PDB file of C-alpha atoms in Angstrom:
ATOM      1  CA  MET U 388       0.088   0.081  -0.010  1.00  0.00           C
ATOM      2  CA  ILE U 389       2.993   2.277   0.733  1.00  0.00           C
ATOM      3  CA  ILE U 390       4.507   1.884  -2.358  1.00  0.00           C
ATOM      4  CA  GLU U 391       1.157   2.264  -4.369  1.00  0.00           C
ATOM      5  CA  ASN U 392       0.736   5.847  -2.522  1.00  0.00           C
ATOM      6  CA  ALA U 393       4.256   6.475  -3.335  1.00  0.00           C
ATOM      7  CA  ILE U 394       3.686   5.743  -7.158  1.00  0.00           C
ATOM      8  CA  ILE U 395       0.583   8.079  -7.234  1.00  0.00           C
ATOM      9  CA  GLU U 396       1.930  10.896  -5.395  1.00  0.00           C
ATOM     10  CA  LYS U 397       4.962  10.839  -7.807  1.00  0.00           C
ATOM     11  CA  ASN U 398       2.521  11.124 -10.880  1.00  0.00           C
ATOM     12  CA  VAL U 399       0.072  13.776  -9.617  1.00  0.00           C
ATOM     13  CA  ARG U 400       1.058  17.049 -11.274  1.00  0.00           C
ATOM     14  CA  VAL U 401       1.299  20.242  -8.976  1.00  0.00           C
ATOM     15  CA  ILE U 402      -0.501  23.404 -10.132  1.00  0.00           C
ATOM     16  CA  ASP U 403       1.131  26.586  -8.896  1.00  0.00           C
ATOM     17  CA  SER U 404      -2.155  28.840  -8.429  1.00  0.00           C
ATOM     18  CA  LYS U 405       0.380  31.958  -8.585  1.00  0.00           C
ATOM     19  CA  ARG U 406       1.350  31.067 -12.533  1.00  0.00           C
ATOM     20  CA  ASN U 407      -0.908  31.941 -14.970  1.00  0.00           C
ATOM     21  CA  TYR U 408      -0.590  30.465 -18.683  1.00  0.00           C
ATOM     22  CA  TRP U 409      -0.840  32.702 -21.773  1.00  0.00           C
ATOM     23  CA  PHE U 410      -1.169  32.150 -25.472  1.00  0.00           C
ATOM     24  CA  LEU U 411       0.503  34.854 -27.815  1.00  0.00           C
ATOM     25  CA  ARG U 412      -0.175  34.960 -31.340  1.00  0.00           C
ATOM     26  CA  THR U 413       3.067  35.556 -33.587  1.00  0.00           C
ATOM     27  CA  PHE U 414       1.772  37.809 -36.242  1.00  0.00           C
ATOM     28  CA  GLY U 415       0.888  34.594 -38.397  1.00  0.00           C
ATOM     29  CA  GLY U 416       4.142  32.923 -37.206  1.00  0.00           C
ATOM     30  CA  MET U 417       6.604  35.826 -38.950  1.00  0.00           C
ATOM     31  CA  THR U 418       7.864  36.326 -35.005  1.00  0.00           C
ATOM     32  CA  TYR U 419       7.983  32.752 -34.451  1.00  0.00           C
ATOM     33  CA  SER U 420      11.644  32.006 -35.111  1.00  0.00           C
ATOM     34  CA  ASP U 421      12.827  35.311 -34.031  1.00  0.00           C
ATOM     35  CA  PHE U 422      11.114  34.873 -30.695  1.00  0.00           C
ATOM     36  CA  VAL U 423      12.526  31.262 -30.342  1.00  0.00           C
ATOM     37  CA  ARG U 424      15.997  32.151 -31.285  1.00  0.00           C
ATOM     38  CA  GLU U 425      16.469  35.224 -29.556  1.00  0.00           C
ATOM     39  CA  ASP U 426      14.821  33.834 -26.396  1.00  0.00           C
ATOM     40  CA  TYR U 427      11.837  36.452 -26.010  1.00  0.00           C
ATOM     41  CA  VAL U 428       8.102  37.373 -26.892  1.00  0.00           C
ATOM     42  CA  GLY U 429       7.016  40.614 -27.589  1.00  0.00           C
ATOM     43  CA  PHE U 430       3.522  42.518 -28.388  1.00  0.00           C
ATOM     44  CA  GLY U 431       3.294  44.962 -31.264  1.00  0.00           C
ATOM     45  CA  LEU U 432       1.787  48.405 -31.396  1.00  0.00           C
ATOM     46  CA  ASN U 433       5.506  49.919 -31.319  1.00  0.00           C
ATOM     47  CA  GLN U 434       4.445  53.600 -31.246  1.00  0.00           C
ATOM     48  CA  VAL U 435       2.468  53.812 -28.173  1.00  0.00           C
ATOM     49  CA  PRO U 436       4.585  55.001 -25.551  1.00  0.00           C
ATOM     50  CA  ILE U 437       5.283  53.042 -22.540  1.00  0.00           C
ATOM     51  CA  LYS U 438       3.870  55.675 -20.127  1.00  0.00           C
ATOM     52  CA  TYR U 439       0.466  55.232 -21.358  1.00  0.00           C
ATOM     53  CA  ILE U 440       0.290  51.627 -20.623  1.00  0.00           C
ATOM     54  CA  GLU U 441       2.101  51.756 -17.291  1.00  0.00           C
ATOM     55  CA  ALA U 442      -0.620  54.738 -16.480  1.00  0.00           C
ATOM     56  CA  ALA U 443      -3.398  52.215 -17.797  1.00  0.00           C
ATOM     57  CA  LYS U 444      -3.284  49.415 -14.950  1.00  0.00           C
ATOM     58  CA  SER U 445      -6.531  48.159 -15.870  1.00  0.00           C
ATOM     59  CA  ARG U 446      -9.909  49.618 -17.435  1.00  0.00           C
ATOM     60  CA  LYS U 447     -10.710  50.899 -13.987  1.00  0.00           C
ATOM     61  CA  ASP U 448      -8.082  53.593 -14.560  1.00  0.00           C
ATOM     62  CA  VAL U 449     -10.460  55.336 -16.699  1.00  0.00           C
ATOM     63  CA  ASP U 450      -8.773  58.578 -17.655  1.00  0.00           C
ATOM     64  CA  ALA U 451      -5.470  56.340 -18.407  1.00  0.00           C
ATOM     65  CA  TYR U 452      -7.016  53.851 -20.310  1.00  0.00           C
ATOM     66  CA  ASN U 453      -8.872  56.288 -22.692  1.00  0.00           C
ATOM     67  CA  ARG U 454      -5.649  58.053 -23.189  1.00  0.00           C
ATOM     68  CA  LEU U 455      -4.371  54.533 -24.103  1.00  0.00           C
ATOM     69  CA  ARG U 456      -7.269  53.599 -26.174  1.00  0.00           C
ATOM     70  CA  GLU U 457      -7.644  56.896 -28.188  1.00  0.00           C
ATOM     71  CA  PHE U 458      -3.982  56.783 -28.945  1.00  0.00           C
ATOM     72  CA  ILE U 459      -4.125  53.293 -30.681  1.00  0.00           C
ATOM     73  CA  GLU U 460      -7.270  54.469 -32.456  1.00  0.00           C
ATOM     74  CA  ILE U 461      -5.657  57.864 -33.798  1.00  0.00           C
ATOM     75  CA  LYS U 462      -1.838  57.106 -34.304  1.00  0.00           C
ATOM     76  CA  GLU U 463      -2.146  53.389 -35.246  1.00  0.00           C
ATOM     77  CA  ASN U 464      -5.292  54.208 -37.488  1.00  0.00           C
ATOM     78  CA  ILE U 465      -7.235  51.383 -35.774  1.00  0.00           C
ATOM     79  CA  VAL U 466     -11.279  51.092 -35.429  1.00  0.00           C
ATOM     80  CA  SER U 467     -12.681  51.845 -32.091  1.00  0.00           C
ATOM     81  CA  GLN U 468     -13.533  48.699 -31.234  1.00  0.00           C
ATOM     82  CA  SER U 469     -10.214  47.042 -32.195  1.00  0.00           C
ATOM     83  CA  ALA U 470      -8.714  49.943 -30.448  1.00  0.00           C
ATOM     84  CA  THR U 471     -10.322  48.638 -27.204  1.00  0.00           C
ATOM     85  CA  LYS U 472      -9.300  44.870 -27.958  1.00  0.00           C
ATOM     86  CA  TYR U 473      -5.682  46.070 -28.632  1.00  0.00           C
ATOM     87  CA  ALA U 474      -5.546  48.383 -25.470  1.00  0.00           C
ATOM     88  CA  ASN U 475      -6.837  45.385 -23.069  1.00  0.00           C
ATOM     89  CA  GLN U 476      -3.875  43.120 -24.846  1.00  0.00           C
ATOM     90  CA  LEU U 477      -1.279  45.922 -24.049  1.00  0.00           C
ATOM     91  CA  ILE U 478      -2.345  46.191 -20.355  1.00  0.00           C
ATOM     92  CA  GLN U 479      -2.272  42.202 -20.251  1.00  0.00           C
ATOM     93  CA  PHE U 480       0.962  42.011 -22.118  1.00  0.00           C
ATOM     94  CA  HIS U 481       2.344  44.658 -19.623  1.00  0.00           C
ATOM     95  CA  HIS U 482       0.567  44.311 -16.159  1.00  0.00           C
ATOM     96  CA  GLN U 483      -0.944  40.887 -16.142  1.00  0.00           C
ATOM     97  CA  ILE U 484       1.842  38.582 -17.378  1.00  0.00           C
ATOM     98  CA  LYS U 485       4.286  37.878 -14.637  1.00  0.00           C
ATOM     99  CA  GLU U 486       7.664  36.338 -14.381  1.00  0.00           C
ATOM    100  CA  GLY U 487       7.184  32.506 -13.887  1.00  0.00           C
ATOM    101  CA  ASP U 488       4.007  32.332 -15.936  1.00  0.00           C
ATOM    102  CA  VAL U 489       3.873  30.044 -18.470  1.00  0.00           C
ATOM    103  CA  ILE U 490       3.695  31.399 -22.292  1.00  0.00           C
ATOM    104  CA  MET U 491       3.146  29.265 -25.465  1.00  0.00           C
ATOM    105  CA  ILE U 492       3.259  30.862 -29.235  1.00  0.00           C
ATOM    106  CA  PRO U 493       2.263  29.103 -32.551  1.00  0.00           C
ATOM    107  CA  ASN U 494       4.508  28.793 -35.455  1.00  0.00           C
ATOM    108  CA  LYS U 495       3.221  30.057 -39.111  1.00  0.00           C
ATOM    109  CA  ASP U 496       0.703  27.063 -39.589  1.00  0.00           C
ATOM    110  CA  SER U 497       0.198  26.515 -35.992  1.00  0.00           C
ATOM    111  CA  ASP U 498       1.964  22.925 -36.264  1.00  0.00           C
ATOM    112  CA  TYR U 499       4.036  23.507 -33.770  1.00  0.00           C
ATOM    113  CA  TYR U 500       3.943  25.416 -30.402  1.00  0.00           C
ATOM    114  CA  GLN U 501       6.533  26.502 -28.323  1.00  0.00           C
ATOM    115  CA  ILE U 502       6.174  26.772 -24.474  1.00  0.00           C
ATOM    116  CA  GLY U 503       8.216  28.428 -22.398  1.00  0.00           C
ATOM    117  CA  ILE U 504       8.626  30.455 -18.695  1.00  0.00           C
ATOM    118  CA  ILE U 505       8.671  33.998 -18.940  1.00  0.00           C
ATOM    119  CA  LYS U 506      12.308  35.007 -16.902  1.00  0.00           C
ATOM    120  CA  SER U 507      11.654  39.022 -17.202  1.00  0.00           C
ATOM    121  CA  ASP U 508       9.361  42.018 -16.540  1.00  0.00           C
ATOM    122  CA  ILE U 509       9.214  44.199 -19.855  1.00  0.00           C
ATOM    123  CA  TYR U 510      11.887  46.117 -21.347  1.00  0.00           C
ATOM    124  CA  SER U 511      12.214  47.997 -24.544  1.00  0.00           C
ATOM    125  CA  VAL U 512      14.282  47.189 -27.395  1.00  0.00           C
ATOM    126  CA  ASN U 513      14.252  50.745 -29.469  1.00  0.00           C
ATOM    127  CA  ASN U 514      17.266  49.902 -31.875  1.00  0.00           C
ATOM    128  CA  ASP U 515      15.797  46.966 -33.343  1.00  0.00           C
ATOM    129  CA  LYS U 516      15.068  48.133 -37.392  1.00  0.00           C
ATOM    130  CA  ARG U 517      14.243  45.016 -38.575  1.00  0.00           C
ATOM    131  CA  THR U 518      10.901  44.391 -40.114  1.00  0.00           C
ATOM    132  CA  PHE U 519       8.877  41.378 -41.482  1.00  0.00           C
ATOM    133  CA  GLU U 520       5.509  41.448 -43.902  1.00  0.00           C
ATOM    134  CA  HIS U 521       2.215  40.833 -41.954  1.00  0.00           C
ATOM    135  CA  ASP U 522      -1.079  41.611 -43.727  1.00  0.00           C
ATOM    136  CA  ASN U 523       0.382  43.282 -46.485  1.00  0.00           C
ATOM    137  CA  LYS U 524       2.302  45.697 -44.442  1.00  0.00           C
ATOM    138  CA  ASN U 525       6.042  45.782 -43.274  1.00  0.00           C
ATOM    139  CA  ILE U 526       6.072  45.959 -39.445  1.00  0.00           C
ATOM    140  CA  ARG U 527       9.102  46.305 -37.153  1.00  0.00           C
ATOM    141  CA  PHE U 528       9.236  43.665 -34.778  1.00  0.00           C
ATOM    142  CA  PRO U 529       7.868  44.151 -31.257  1.00  0.00           C
ATOM    143  CA  GLU U 530       9.808  46.544 -29.087  1.00  0.00           C
ATOM    144  CA  LYS U 531       8.153  45.719 -25.556  1.00  0.00           C
ATOM    145  CA  ARG U 532       9.360  42.359 -24.804  1.00  0.00           C
ATOM    146  CA  ARG U 533      10.059  39.735 -22.013  1.00  0.00           C
ATOM    147  CA  LYS U 534      12.513  37.127 -21.815  1.00  0.00           C
ATOM    148  CA  VAL U 535      11.422  33.628 -21.928  1.00  0.00           C
ATOM    149  CA  GLU U 536      12.906  30.224 -21.355  1.00  0.00           C
ATOM    150  CA  TRP U 537      12.020  27.997 -23.935  1.00  0.00           C
ATOM    151  CA  ILE U 538      11.299  24.493 -22.518  1.00  0.00           C
ATOM    152  CA  GLN U 539       9.506  22.523 -24.973  1.00  0.00           C
ATOM    153  CA  VAL U 540       7.905  22.475 -28.460  1.00  0.00           C
ATOM    154  CA  ILE U 541       4.575  20.577 -29.093  1.00  0.00           C
ATOM    155  CA  THR U 542       2.868  19.622 -32.098  1.00  0.00           C
ATOM    156  CA  LYS U 543      -0.607  20.227 -32.890  1.00  0.00           C
ATOM    157  CA  GLU U 544      -1.730  16.903 -32.637  1.00  0.00           C
ATOM    158  CA  GLU U 545      -0.244  16.504 -29.107  1.00  0.00           C
ATOM    159  CA  LEU U 546      -2.068  19.718 -28.208  1.00  0.00           C
ATOM    160  CA  ARG U 547      -5.733  18.956 -30.121  1.00  0.00           C
ATOM    161  CA  ASN U 548      -7.007  17.210 -27.498  1.00  0.00           C
ATOM    162  CA  ASP U 549      -5.790  19.065 -24.101  1.00  0.00           C
ATOM    163  CA  LEU U 550      -6.356  22.527 -24.849  1.00  0.00           C
ATOM    164  CA  GLY U 551      -9.984  22.953 -24.667  1.00  0.00           C
ATOM    165  CA  GLY U 552     -10.327  25.383 -27.313  1.00  0.00           C
ATOM    166  CA  ALA U 553      -7.467  27.467 -27.103  1.00  0.00           C
ATOM    167  CA  LEU U 554      -6.307  26.945 -30.579  1.00  0.00           C
ATOM    168  CA  GLY U 555      -9.008  28.594 -31.986  1.00  0.00           C
ATOM    169  CA  ILE U 556      -8.439  31.689 -30.173  1.00  0.00           C
ATOM    170  CA  ARG U 557      -7.928  34.842 -32.635  1.00  0.00           C
ATOM    171  CA  ALA U 558      -6.632  37.395 -29.998  1.00  0.00           C
ATOM    172  CA  SER U 559      -3.143  38.481 -29.837  1.00  0.00           C
ATOM    173  CA  ILE U 560      -2.705  37.460 -26.265  1.00  0.00           C
ATOM    174  CA  SER U 561      -4.863  35.471 -24.059  1.00  0.00           C
ATOM    175  CA  LYS U 562      -4.996  34.129 -20.573  1.00  0.00           C
ATOM    176  CA  ILE U 563      -5.599  30.182 -21.184  1.00  0.00           C
ATOM    177  CA  ASN U 564      -5.465  29.007 -17.407  1.00  0.00           C
ATOM    178  CA  HIS U 565      -8.138  26.228 -18.100  1.00  0.00           C
ATOM    179  CA  ILE U 566      -5.285  24.152 -19.755  1.00  0.00           C
ATOM    180  CA  SER U 567      -3.546  23.808 -16.405  1.00  0.00           C
ATOM    181  CA  GLU U 568      -6.320  21.668 -15.242  1.00  0.00           C
ATOM    182  CA  LYS U 569      -5.849  19.165 -18.205  1.00  0.00           C
TER     183      LYS U 569
END
C-alpha cells in the first residue's frame, strides 16, 4: 500500500495557483523564429508610448485607459472596437503577465507550439529596425518584450485534445489558465 501511494504521489501534477498560462500570437508566425532564437516574446504597437501603458493598469483607471485606447485608435489608425481590444491586450502583456508564468506561441501554420517560462519584466528594445511582412504591411519587430526560457515544443496533434478550444483563439494574447487543469 505504501508503494502504491508513493507511485500515485509521484504522478500527480502540482499546479502553482500563482502561475498564469498565456497564449501569444506571432503575427501569423512571422515572429515565431525570432522569438524562439532570441529567447523573448513581444507585443507590437511600437508607437504606443510605454508611459501610457504603465499608467493604464486596468480599465478601472478610466482616464489613463481612455488615453491609451484613443492613442491606439488615432496613431495606429485602428477602429474604435479594435483599439479597445488592443488596449486590453497591451495591459495584459504589460501588467498581468508575470515572471514565472507559462507562455505558448504558435509557428506559421500552427503545426508547432513553443512553450516557455517568462523570465523578465517588460523591457524595450528601440534599436531593432528589422521588419517583417504581415497583412501586406511591413511591420517592425516588437519593441515591448519579455525574456523567455523555452522549455518544450509540442505539435498540434499533441495539443488538440488538451487545450479545450485554445487553438481557435484569434486574440493576439489570451489567458489560458484552463489548460493547467488538464
